[in-house]
């Protein structure tokens, strides 16, 4: 009888995990099946079908292997997420143990599970400034979507339902659900799928190199922060619910805030009584050399969203950290918060996240980024500053951007944007190193466990790719 079967042991489950349960196919077969059935995210389907995917079959440490057996150094930690590196037996075991004990239960209908409780407690401990309450989701997009509902509900409960507008930044990325994309500032995403949602507004990002390279960064930092003040004044302070931004803008081109920017943003939010939301989906969990980007930049957010590094990408899990101000209102005046997901607080994902945090603690990965590999990456990338294609090298901790420009003397960008970056990225990929491009900025965000020798390999591959790209310029059909 099914219900009477003995609970499987962890050992049996571990054996099943390692069993080769997928058929082995040739690369050509995998490519053909992929092209026939799979619609990839953020992908031009026709172009991919013509070219074929690279099939990644396994990984360890900072390396991936493709179906041809080629080793690839992952300078992006997957998609900015595999912070503790691939192949962590501890995380496999944590998942297997939890699956054996309780693979799934939910947090609806007045129930809770030990992994979700323990992870909530641990997150309250490591996040700053009274962010003591957690709403779990499965992705960064859902976390930010949750924030939209929550801050509007907060203001409604406070008797100010007209405070609905959320201000974000151009080229900010907060996810791909309809609402998170509206809150983000990616114009290509706004253009697809019909008219934009109401009550979102975007200010320019504090991109010193693009907007004001000849201005003192500190002066520019204050000016860029005041774009928020101007927007709030224009919309009407009584209509603005919140401002959301990434401590360092990631997918929008690796924009490191100039000195003074965040302090002034904080002052403006306090002045207008606007909630401040830090999207820490990329910056959280050590990427900037502190546990959270908010600590690196002295931000005191009312709400913080987390994903990616929370489980190092091993399982999908994300979280909204809610501070005292909003939490008190939700508890005291809230009634039912009519929102949630089947997998909010999934016990297996929570168990893996708890173990991820333990690994980071045990191996002092945050300190490693701050004191060792972060400065080393920036020092090594600094050697590229004299390359004729390089306009700026910028970064913080283990996230860095190398901006490519047409002419260093006149500070001219390439037109159309993106062709040069894409070509340089292709040269990196061909050299079996993953460094991606956002328009014409090359981006690095490796696992926090990367070694100095691996950083050397990343930077020398990028140097070589820059030389090749330089030689290719005449073929790229660029504006003079
Ligand atoms: N906020 C930030 C700051 C992000 O970077 C999200 C929210 C959304 O998270 P989910 O888990 O829903 O994807 C992200 C995601 C890229 C790239 O090309 C970046 C992300 C996702 C996919 C690609 O750099 N960031």
CSV table of C-alpha atoms and ligand atoms in Angstrom, one decimal:
chain,number,residue,atom,x,y,z
A,1,UNK,CA,0.0,0.0,0.0
A,2,UNK,CA,1.4,3.4,-1.0
A,3,UNK,CA,0.9,5.2,2.3
A,4,UNK,CA,2.7,2.5,4.2
A,5,UNK,CA,6.0,2.6,2.3
A,6,UNK,CA,8.9,3.3,4.6
A,7,UNK,CA,10.3,6.9,4.4
A,8,UNK,CA,13.3,6.7,2.0
A,9,UNK,CA,16.7,7.3,3.6
A,10,UNK,CA,18.9,10.2,2.6
A,11,UNK,CA,21.4,7.8,1.2
A,12,UNK,CA,18.9,6.3,-1.2
A,13,UNK,CA,17.9,9.7,-2.3
A,14,UNK,CA,21.5,10.8,-2.8
A,15,UNK,CA,22.1,7.8,-5.0
A,16,UNK,CA,19.0,8.7,-7.0
A,17,UNK,CA,20.3,12.2,-7.4
A,18,UNK,CA,23.5,11.0,-8.9
A,19,UNK,CA,21.8,8.5,-11.2
A,20,UNK,CA,22.1,9.4,-14.8
A,21,UNK,CA,18.4,9.8,-15.5
A,22,UNK,CA,18.6,11.9,-18.7
A,23,UNK,CA,19.2,10.2,-22.1
A,24,UNK,CA,22.6,10.9,-23.6
A,25,UNK,CA,22.3,12.5,-27.0
A,26,UNK,CA,24.6,14.0,-29.5
A,27,UNK,CA,25.1,17.8,-29.4
A,28,UNK,CA,23.3,17.9,-32.8
A,29,UNK,CA,20.3,16.1,-31.5
A,30,UNK,CA,20.1,18.3,-28.4
A,31,UNK,CA,20.3,21.4,-30.6
A,32,UNK,CA,17.6,20.1,-32.9
A,33,UNK,CA,15.3,19.2,-30.1
A,34,UNK,CA,15.9,22.6,-28.4
A,35,UNK,CA,15.2,24.5,-31.5
A,36,UNK,CA,12.1,22.4,-32.1
A,37,UNK,CA,10.5,22.9,-28.7
A,38,UNK,CA,12.1,25.4,-26.3
A,39,UNK,CA,11.3,29.1,-26.2
A,40,UNK,CA,14.3,30.7,-24.4
A,41,UNK,CA,14.0,33.8,-22.3
A,42,UNK,CA,15.0,37.2,-23.9
A,43,UNK,CA,15.8,35.5,-27.2
A,44,UNK,CA,15.3,36.1,-30.9
A,45,UNK,CA,13.8,32.7,-31.8
A,46,UNK,CA,14.6,32.7,-35.5
A,47,UNK,CA,18.2,33.8,-34.9
A,48,UNK,CA,18.8,31.1,-32.2
A,49,UNK,CA,17.2,28.4,-34.4
A,50,UNK,CA,19.6,29.2,-37.2
A,51,UNK,CA,22.6,29.3,-34.9
A,52,UNK,CA,21.9,26.5,-32.4
A,53,UNK,CA,22.3,26.6,-28.6
A,54,UNK,CA,25.4,25.8,-26.6
A,55,UNK,CA,24.4,22.9,-24.4
A,56,UNK,CA,25.8,23.1,-20.9
A,57,UNK,CA,25.9,19.7,-19.2
A,58,UNK,CA,27.7,20.0,-16.0
A,59,UNK,CA,29.6,22.4,-13.7
A,60,UNK,CA,32.1,22.6,-10.8
A,61,UNK,CA,33.6,25.5,-8.9
A,62,UNK,CA,33.7,28.3,-11.5
A,63,UNK,CA,33.7,26.1,-14.5
A,64,UNK,CA,31.0,24.8,-16.8
A,65,UNK,CA,31.3,22.0,-19.4
A,66,UNK,CA,29.4,21.9,-22.6
A,67,UNK,CA,28.2,18.8,-24.4
A,68,UNK,CA,31.4,18.6,-26.4
A,69,UNK,CA,33.4,18.4,-23.2
A,70,UNK,CA,34.8,21.9,-23.4
A,71,UNK,CA,35.5,23.6,-20.1
A,72,UNK,CA,34.3,27.2,-19.9
A,73,UNK,CA,35.2,29.7,-17.2
A,74,UNK,CA,32.0,31.3,-15.9
A,75,UNK,CA,32.7,35.0,-15.3
A,76,UNK,CA,29.0,35.7,-14.7
A,77,UNK,CA,28.2,33.2,-11.9
A,78,UNK,CA,25.3,31.9,-14.1
A,79,UNK,CA,23.2,35.0,-14.2
A,80,UNK,CA,24.8,36.9,-11.3
A,81,UNK,CA,23.7,34.1,-8.9
A,82,UNK,CA,26.0,31.1,-8.3
A,83,UNK,CA,27.9,33.0,-5.6
A,84,UNK,CA,29.2,29.9,-3.7
A,85,UNK,CA,30.2,28.2,-7.0
A,86,UNK,CA,29.0,25.0,-8.7
A,87,UNK,CA,29.2,21.5,-7.4
A,88,UNK,CA,28.5,22.1,-3.7
A,89,UNK,CA,27.8,18.8,-2.1
A,90,UNK,CA,26.5,20.5,1.0
A,91,UNK,CA,23.7,22.1,-1.0
A,92,UNK,CA,22.8,18.8,-2.7
A,93,UNK,CA,22.7,17.1,0.7
A,94,UNK,CA,20.6,19.9,2.3
A,95,UNK,CA,18.0,19.5,-0.5
A,96,UNK,CA,18.0,15.7,-0.3
A,97,UNK,CA,17.6,15.7,3.5
A,98,UNK,CA,14.7,18.2,3.3
A,99,UNK,CA,13.1,16.4,0.4
A,100,UNK,CA,13.2,13.2,2.4
A,101,UNK,CA,11.7,14.9,5.5
A,102,UNK,CA,9.2,17.2,3.9
A,103,UNK,CA,9.6,18.0,0.2
A,104,UNK,CA,6.7,20.5,0.1
A,105,UNK,CA,4.2,22.2,2.3
A,106,UNK,CA,2.9,25.7,2.1
A,107,UNK,CA,2.6,28.7,4.3
A,108,UNK,CA,-1.1,29.3,3.6
A,109,UNK,CA,-4.0,28.5,6.0
A,110,UNK,CA,-2.0,29.2,9.2
A,111,UNK,CA,0.7,26.6,8.6
A,112,UNK,CA,4.5,27.0,8.7
A,113,UNK,CA,7.5,24.8,8.2
A,114,UNK,CA,10.8,24.6,10.1
A,115,UNK,CA,13.0,25.6,7.1
A,116,UNK,CA,10.9,28.6,6.3
A,117,UNK,CA,10.9,29.7,10.0
A,118,UNK,CA,14.6,29.2,10.3
A,119,UNK,CA,15.4,31.0,7.1
A,120,UNK,CA,13.2,34.0,8.1
A,121,UNK,CA,15.0,34.2,11.4
A,122,UNK,CA,18.4,34.0,9.7
A,123,UNK,CA,17.5,36.6,7.1
A,124,UNK,CA,16.3,39.0,9.8
A,125,UNK,CA,19.6,38.5,11.5
A,126,UNK,CA,21.9,39.2,8.5
A,127,UNK,CA,19.9,42.0,6.9
A,128,UNK,CA,20.4,45.5,8.3
A,129,UNK,CA,18.2,48.1,10.0
A,130,UNK,CA,15.1,46.3,11.4
A,131,UNK,CA,14.2,44.4,8.2
A,132,UNK,CA,12.8,41.7,10.4
A,133,UNK,CA,9.9,40.3,8.4
A,134,UNK,CA,10.0,38.1,5.3
A,135,UNK,CA,7.6,37.4,2.5
A,136,UNK,CA,8.9,34.5,0.3
A,137,UNK,CA,8.5,34.2,-3.4
A,138,UNK,CA,10.2,32.2,-6.1
A,139,UNK,CA,11.9,34.8,-8.2
A,140,UNK,CA,13.2,38.4,-8.1
A,141,UNK,CA,10.3,39.4,-10.4
A,142,UNK,CA,7.7,38.0,-8.0
A,143,UNK,CA,9.5,39.6,-5.1
A,144,UNK,CA,9.3,43.0,-6.8
A,145,UNK,CA,5.7,42.4,-7.9
A,146,UNK,CA,4.9,41.6,-4.2
A,147,UNK,CA,6.5,45.0,-3.3
A,148,UNK,CA,4.2,46.9,-5.6
A,149,UNK,CA,1.1,45.3,-3.9
A,150,UNK,CA,2.5,45.7,-0.5
A,151,UNK,CA,3.5,49.4,-0.7
A,152,UNK,CA,0.2,50.4,-2.2
A,153,UNK,CA,-1.6,48.4,0.5
A,154,UNK,CA,0.5,50.1,3.1
A,155,UNK,CA,-0.5,53.6,1.9
A,156,UNK,CA,-4.1,52.5,1.6
A,157,UNK,CA,-4.0,51.3,5.2
A,158,UNK,CA,-2.5,54.5,6.2
A,159,UNK,CA,-5.5,56.3,4.8
A,160,UNK,CA,-3.5,57.6,1.8
A,161,UNK,CA,-4.7,55.4,-1.2
A,162,UNK,CA,-3.8,58.2,-3.6
A,163,UNK,CA,-0.1,57.5,-2.9
A,164,UNK,CA,0.3,54.9,-5.7
A,165,UNK,CA,3.0,56.1,-8.0
A,166,UNK,CA,6.3,54.1,-7.8
A,167,UNK,CA,9.4,55.8,-9.2
A,168,UNK,CA,12.2,53.6,-10.6
A,169,UNK,CA,15.2,54.4,-12.9
A,170,UNK,CA,15.8,54.2,-16.6
A,171,UNK,CA,17.6,51.0,-17.4
A,172,UNK,CA,16.8,49.7,-13.9
A,173,UNK,CA,15.8,46.0,-14.0
A,174,UNK,CA,13.3,44.6,-11.5
A,175,UNK,CA,12.1,41.6,-13.4
A,176,UNK,CA,9.9,40.4,-16.2
A,177,UNK,CA,6.4,40.0,-14.9
A,178,UNK,CA,4.1,42.6,-16.4
A,179,UNK,CA,4.2,44.8,-13.2
A,180,UNK,CA,7.9,44.3,-12.5
A,181,UNK,CA,8.8,45.2,-16.1
A,182,UNK,CA,6.7,48.4,-15.8
A,183,UNK,CA,8.5,49.3,-12.6
A,184,UNK,CA,11.8,48.6,-14.3
A,185,UNK,CA,13.2,51.1,-16.8
A,186,UNK,CA,14.0,48.8,-19.8
A,187,UNK,CA,12.4,50.6,-22.8
A,188,UNK,CA,12.4,47.5,-25.0
A,189,UNK,CA,10.3,45.7,-22.4
A,190,UNK,CA,7.9,48.6,-22.2
A,191,UNK,CA,7.3,48.5,-25.9
A,192,UNK,CA,6.1,44.9,-26.0
A,193,UNK,CA,2.7,43.8,-24.9
A,194,UNK,CA,0.5,46.9,-25.1
A,195,UNK,CA,0.3,50.3,-23.4
A,196,UNK,CA,2.4,50.8,-20.2
A,197,UNK,CA,0.8,50.3,-16.8
A,198,UNK,CA,-0.2,53.5,-15.1
A,199,UNK,CA,1.4,54.9,-12.0
A,200,UNK,CA,5.0,54.1,-12.7
A,201,UNK,CA,7.6,56.7,-13.5
A,202,UNK,CA,11.4,56.6,-14.2
A,203,UNK,CA,14.2,59.0,-13.6
A,204,UNK,CA,17.6,58.8,-15.2
A,205,UNK,CA,20.2,56.5,-13.7
A,206,UNK,CA,23.3,58.1,-12.1
A,207,UNK,CA,25.5,57.2,-15.1
A,208,UNK,CA,28.4,59.5,-14.6
A,209,UNK,CA,30.4,58.4,-17.7
A,210,UNK,CA,27.4,58.7,-20.0
A,211,UNK,CA,25.8,61.9,-18.7
A,212,UNK,CA,28.6,64.0,-17.1
A,213,UNK,CA,32.1,62.5,-17.6
A,214,UNK,CA,33.7,65.9,-17.3
A,215,UNK,CA,31.9,66.8,-14.1
A,216,UNK,CA,33.2,66.1,-10.6
A,217,UNK,CA,31.6,62.8,-9.6
A,218,UNK,CA,30.4,64.1,-6.3
A,219,UNK,CA,28.7,67.1,-7.8
A,220,UNK,CA,27.1,64.8,-10.4
A,221,UNK,CA,26.0,62.4,-7.6
A,222,UNK,CA,24.0,65.2,-5.9
A,223,UNK,CA,22.6,66.4,-9.2
A,224,UNK,CA,21.5,62.8,-10.2
A,225,UNK,CA,19.8,62.3,-6.8
A,226,UNK,CA,17.9,65.5,-7.2
A,227,UNK,CA,16.3,64.1,-10.4
A,228,UNK,CA,14.3,62.2,-7.8
A,229,UNK,CA,13.3,65.3,-6.0
A,230,UNK,CA,12.3,66.9,-9.3
A,231,UNK,CA,10.2,63.9,-10.2
A,232,UNK,CA,8.4,63.8,-6.9
A,233,UNK,CA,7.6,67.5,-7.1
A,234,UNK,CA,6.3,67.1,-10.6
A,235,UNK,CA,4.1,64.1,-9.8
A,236,UNK,CA,3.0,65.6,-6.5
A,237,UNK,CA,4.5,64.3,-3.3
A,238,UNK,CA,1.1,63.2,-2.1
A,239,UNK,CA,0.8,60.7,-5.0
A,240,UNK,CA,4.2,59.0,-4.7
A,241,UNK,CA,4.3,55.7,-2.8
A,242,UNK,CA,7.9,54.6,-3.2
A,243,UNK,CA,11.2,54.9,-5.0
A,244,UNK,CA,13.0,51.6,-6.0
A,245,UNK,CA,16.5,51.1,-7.2
A,246,UNK,CA,19.4,48.7,-7.3
A,247,UNK,CA,22.3,49.8,-5.1
A,248,UNK,CA,24.6,49.1,-8.1
A,249,UNK,CA,22.5,48.9,-11.3
A,250,UNK,CA,23.3,45.5,-12.8
A,251,UNK,CA,21.6,44.4,-16.0
A,252,UNK,CA,21.3,48.1,-17.0
A,253,UNK,CA,25.0,48.5,-17.5
A,254,UNK,CA,26.7,48.2,-14.2
A,255,UNK,CA,26.2,51.7,-12.9
A,256,UNK,CA,28.1,52.3,-9.7
A,257,UNK,CA,26.5,55.3,-7.9
A,258,UNK,CA,28.7,58.3,-7.5
A,259,UNK,CA,29.8,59.4,-4.0
A,260,UNK,CA,27.0,61.1,-2.2
A,261,UNK,CA,24.2,59.8,-4.5
A,262,UNK,CA,22.6,57.4,-2.0
A,263,UNK,CA,22.8,59.7,1.0
A,264,UNK,CA,21.0,62.4,-1.0
A,265,UNK,CA,18.4,59.9,-2.3
A,266,UNK,CA,17.8,58.8,1.3
A,267,UNK,CA,17.4,62.4,2.4
A,268,UNK,CA,14.9,63.1,-0.4
A,269,UNK,CA,12.8,60.0,0.4
A,270,UNK,CA,12.6,61.0,4.1
A,271,UNK,CA,11.8,64.6,3.2
A,272,UNK,CA,8.8,63.6,1.1
A,273,UNK,CA,7.9,60.6,3.2
A,274,UNK,CA,8.4,58.3,0.2
A,275,UNK,CA,9.2,54.6,1.0
A,276,UNK,CA,12.7,53.5,-0.2
A,277,UNK,CA,13.1,50.1,-1.7
A,278,UNK,CA,16.5,48.5,-2.4
A,279,UNK,CA,16.4,45.8,-5.0
A,280,UNK,CA,19.3,43.7,-3.8
A,281,UNK,CA,18.6,40.8,-6.2
A,282,UNK,CA,22.1,41.1,-7.6
A,283,UNK,CA,23.9,43.1,-4.9
A,284,UNK,CA,22.8,41.0,-2.0
A,285,UNK,CA,24.8,38.1,-0.6
A,286,UNK,CA,28.3,39.5,-0.8
A,287,UNK,CA,28.5,40.7,-4.4
A,288,UNK,CA,29.6,44.3,-3.4
A,289,UNK,CA,31.9,43.2,-0.6
A,290,UNK,CA,29.3,43.5,2.2
A,291,UNK,CA,26.4,41.2,2.8
A,292,UNK,CA,24.2,43.7,1.1
A,293,UNK,CA,24.7,46.6,-1.2
A,294,UNK,CA,22.7,48.8,1.2
A,295,UNK,CA,25.6,48.4,3.7
A,296,UNK,CA,28.2,49.2,1.1
A,297,UNK,CA,26.4,52.5,0.2
A,298,UNK,CA,24.9,53.4,3.6
A,299,UNK,CA,21.3,52.9,2.4
A,300,UNK,CA,18.5,52.4,5.0
A,301,UNK,CA,15.7,50.9,3.0
A,302,UNK,CA,12.2,50.3,4.2
A,303,UNK,CA,11.9,47.2,2.0
A,304,UNK,CA,14.6,45.1,0.4
A,305,UNK,CA,14.2,42.4,-2.3
A,306,UNK,CA,16.5,39.4,-2.4
A,307,UNK,CA,16.9,36.4,-4.9
A,308,UNK,CA,19.7,34.9,-6.9
A,309,UNK,CA,22.6,34.6,-4.3
A,310,UNK,CA,20.0,33.7,-1.6
A,311,UNK,CA,20.3,30.1,-2.7
A,312,UNK,CA,23.3,30.6,-5.0
A,313,UNK,CA,20.9,29.8,-7.8
A,314,UNK,CA,20.6,26.1,-6.8
A,315,UNK,CA,16.9,26.4,-6.3
A,316,UNK,CA,14.5,29.2,-7.2
A,317,UNK,CA,13.7,31.3,-4.1
A,318,UNK,CA,13.4,35.0,-3.4
A,319,UNK,CA,12.3,37.2,-0.5
A,320,UNK,CA,10.9,40.6,0.4
A,321,UNK,CA,12.4,41.9,3.6
A,322,UNK,CA,10.0,44.2,5.3
A,323,UNK,CA,11.1,46.8,7.8
A,324,UNK,CA,9.3,47.9,11.0
A,325,UNK,CA,7.4,50.8,9.5
A,326,UNK,CA,5.5,48.8,6.8
A,327,UNK,CA,5.3,45.7,8.9
A,328,UNK,CA,3.7,47.5,11.9
A,329,UNK,CA,0.9,48.8,9.6
A,330,UNK,CA,0.4,45.4,8.0
A,331,UNK,CA,0.1,43.8,11.4
A,332,UNK,CA,-1.9,46.4,13.1
A,333,UNK,CA,-4.3,47.6,10.4
A,334,UNK,CA,-3.9,45.0,7.7
A,335,UNK,CA,-6.6,42.4,7.7
A,336,UNK,CA,-5.8,39.8,5.0
A,337,UNK,CA,-3.0,40.5,2.6
A,338,UNK,CA,-4.5,38.9,-0.5
A,339,UNK,CA,-1.3,37.8,-2.2
A,340,UNK,CA,1.0,34.8,-2.3
A,341,UNK,CA,2.3,31.8,-4.3
A,342,UNK,CA,2.0,28.0,-4.1
A,343,UNK,CA,5.7,27.8,-3.5
A,344,UNK,CA,6.2,30.8,-1.2
A,345,UNK,CA,8.6,29.5,1.5
A,346,UNK,CA,9.1,26.2,-0.3
A,347,UNK,CA,10.8,24.1,2.4
A,348,UNK,CA,13.5,22.5,0.1
A,349,UNK,CA,14.4,25.9,-1.4
A,350,UNK,CA,14.5,27.4,2.2
A,351,UNK,CA,16.8,24.5,3.4
A,352,UNK,CA,19.2,25.2,0.5
A,353,UNK,CA,19.2,28.9,1.1
A,354,UNK,CA,20.0,28.3,4.8
A,355,UNK,CA,22.9,26.1,3.9
A,356,UNK,CA,24.1,28.7,1.3
A,357,UNK,CA,24.2,31.3,4.0
A,358,UNK,CA,26.1,28.9,6.3
A,359,UNK,CA,28.7,28.3,3.5
A,360,UNK,CA,29.1,32.0,3.1
A,361,UNK,CA,29.7,32.3,6.8
A,362,UNK,CA,32.0,29.4,7.2
A,363,UNK,CA,34.2,30.4,4.2
A,364,UNK,CA,34.1,34.1,5.0
A,365,UNK,CA,33.1,34.8,1.4
A,366,UNK,CA,32.0,38.3,2.0
A,367,UNK,CA,35.3,39.3,3.5
A,368,UNK,CA,37.0,37.4,0.7
A,369,UNK,CA,35.3,39.7,-1.9
A,370,UNK,CA,35.9,42.8,0.1
A,371,UNK,CA,39.6,42.2,1.0
A,372,UNK,CA,41.0,39.9,-1.6
A,373,UNK,CA,39.4,38.9,-4.9
A,374,UNK,CA,37.2,42.1,-5.3
A,375,UNK,CA,40.2,44.5,-5.2
A,376,UNK,CA,42.3,42.1,-7.2
A,377,UNK,CA,39.6,42.0,-10.0
A,378,UNK,CA,39.5,45.8,-10.1
A,379,UNK,CA,43.3,46.0,-10.1
A,380,UNK,CA,43.6,43.5,-13.0
A,381,UNK,CA,40.8,45.2,-15.0
A,382,UNK,CA,42.6,48.5,-14.5
A,383,UNK,CA,45.4,47.2,-16.8
A,384,UNK,CA,42.8,47.5,-19.7
A,385,UNK,CA,42.3,51.2,-19.2
A,386,UNK,CA,44.9,52.1,-21.8
A,387,UNK,CA,43.3,49.9,-24.5
A,388,UNK,CA,42.0,52.1,-27.3
A,389,UNK,CA,38.5,50.7,-27.0
A,390,UNK,CA,38.2,51.2,-23.3
A,391,UNK,CA,36.4,54.3,-22.0
A,392,UNK,CA,35.9,53.4,-18.4
A,393,UNK,CA,36.5,50.5,-16.0
A,394,UNK,CA,34.1,50.6,-13.0
A,395,UNK,CA,32.9,48.2,-10.4
A,396,UNK,CA,32.5,47.4,-6.7
A,397,UNK,CA,33.4,44.1,-5.0
A,398,UNK,CA,33.0,41.3,-7.6
A,399,UNK,CA,30.9,43.1,-10.1
A,400,UNK,CA,32.6,45.1,-12.8
A,401,UNK,CA,31.9,46.8,-16.1
A,402,UNK,CA,34.3,47.8,-18.9
A,403,UNK,CA,32.7,50.4,-21.2
A,404,UNK,CA,33.8,50.4,-24.8
A,405,UNK,CA,33.8,53.6,-26.8
A,406,UNK,CA,34.6,54.7,-30.3
A,407,UNK,CA,36.9,57.6,-29.5
A,408,UNK,CA,38.6,58.3,-26.1
A,409,UNK,CA,39.6,61.8,-27.0
A,410,UNK,CA,36.1,63.0,-27.9
A,411,UNK,CA,34.4,60.6,-25.6
A,412,UNK,CA,32.2,59.3,-28.5
A,413,UNK,CA,30.1,56.2,-28.1
A,414,UNK,CA,29.6,53.6,-30.8
A,415,UNK,CA,26.5,53.9,-33.0
A,416,UNK,CA,24.5,51.8,-33.2
A,417,UNK,CA,25.1,50.8,-29.6
A,418,UNK,CA,25.5,47.1,-28.9
A,419,UNK,CA,27.3,45.7,-32.0
A,420,UNK,CA,30.8,46.2,-30.6
A,421,UNK,CA,29.9,44.8,-27.2
A,422,UNK,CA,28.2,41.8,-28.8
A,423,UNK,CA,31.2,41.1,-30.9
A,424,UNK,CA,33.6,41.3,-28.0
A,425,UNK,CA,31.3,39.0,-26.0
A,426,UNK,CA,31.4,36.5,-28.8
A,427,UNK,CA,35.2,36.6,-28.8
A,428,UNK,CA,35.1,35.9,-25.1
A,429,UNK,CA,32.7,33.0,-25.6
A,430,UNK,CA,34.8,31.6,-28.3
A,431,UNK,CA,37.8,31.7,-25.9
A,432,UNK,CA,35.6,29.6,-23.5
A,433,UNK,CA,35.2,32.4,-21.0
A,434,UNK,CA,31.8,33.9,-20.2
A,435,UNK,CA,31.9,37.6,-20.0
A,436,UNK,CA,28.7,39.2,-21.1
A,437,UNK,CA,27.8,42.6,-22.7
A,438,UNK,CA,25.1,45.1,-21.9
A,439,UNK,CA,25.1,47.3,-25.0
A,440,UNK,CA,28.8,48.2,-25.3
A,441,UNK,CA,29.7,47.5,-21.7
A,442,UNK,CA,31.5,44.2,-20.9
A,443,UNK,CA,30.2,42.8,-17.6
A,444,UNK,CA,31.9,40.5,-15.1
A,445,UNK,CA,30.2,39.0,-12.0
A,446,UNK,CA,32.0,35.8,-11.2
A,447,UNK,CA,31.3,33.3,-8.3
A,448,UNK,CA,32.6,34.7,-5.0
A,449,UNK,CA,34.9,31.7,-4.8
A,450,UNK,CA,36.9,32.6,-7.9
A,451,UNK,CA,40.6,32.4,-7.5
A,452,UNK,CA,43.2,35.0,-8.4
A,453,UNK,CA,44.5,32.7,-11.2
A,454,UNK,CA,41.0,32.4,-12.6
A,455,UNK,CA,40.6,36.2,-12.5
A,456,UNK,CA,43.9,36.4,-14.4
A,457,UNK,CA,42.4,34.1,-17.0
A,458,UNK,CA,39.2,36.2,-17.3
A,459,UNK,CA,41.1,39.4,-17.7
A,460,UNK,CA,43.6,38.1,-20.3
A,461,UNK,CA,40.7,36.6,-22.3
A,462,UNK,CA,39.0,40.0,-22.2
A,463,UNK,CA,42.2,41.7,-23.3
A,464,UNK,CA,42.6,39.3,-26.2
A,465,UNK,CA,38.9,39.8,-27.1
A,466,UNK,CA,39.3,43.6,-27.1
A,467,UNK,CA,42.2,43.3,-29.5
A,468,UNK,CA,40.2,41.0,-31.8
A,469,UNK,CA,37.2,43.4,-31.6
A,470,UNK,CA,39.4,46.3,-32.5
A,471,UNK,CA,40.5,44.5,-35.6
A,472,UNK,CA,36.9,43.7,-36.5
A,473,UNK,CA,35.6,47.3,-36.3
A,474,UNK,CA,35.7,47.9,-40.1
A,475,UNK,CA,33.4,44.9,-40.6
A,476,UNK,CA,30.7,46.0,-38.1
A,477,UNK,CA,29.0,48.6,-40.2
A,478,UNK,CA,29.3,51.4,-37.6
A,479,UNK,CA,28.5,55.1,-38.0
A,480,UNK,CA,31.7,57.1,-38.6
B,1,LIG,N1,15.9,42.6,-9.8
B,1,LIG,C1,17.2,42.6,-10.3
B,1,LIG,C2,18.1,43.7,-9.8
B,1,LIG,C3,17.6,41.7,-11.2
B,1,LIG,O1,18.8,41.7,-11.7
B,1,LIG,C4,15.4,40.6,-11.1
B,1,LIG,C5,15.1,41.6,-10.2
B,1,LIG,C6,14.4,39.6,-11.5
B,1,LIG,O2,14.7,38.4,-10.9
B,1,LIG,P1,14.2,37.0,-11.6
B,1,LIG,O3,14.6,36.0,-10.6
B,1,LIG,O4,12.7,37.1,-11.7
B,1,LIG,O5,14.9,36.9,-12.9
B,1,LIG,C7,16.7,40.6,-11.6
B,1,LIG,C8,17.1,39.6,-12.6
B,1,LIG,C9,20.9,39.8,-17.3
B,1,LIG,C10,19.9,39.3,-16.5
B,1,LIG,O6,20.9,39.6,-18.5
B,1,LIG,C11,19.6,39.8,-15.3
B,1,LIG,C12,18.6,39.3,-14.5
B,1,LIG,C13,17.8,38.2,-15.0
B,1,LIG,C14,18.1,37.7,-16.2
B,1,LIG,C15,19.1,38.2,-17.0
B,1,LIG,O7,21.8,40.5,-16.8
B,1,LIG,N2,18.3,39.8,-13.3
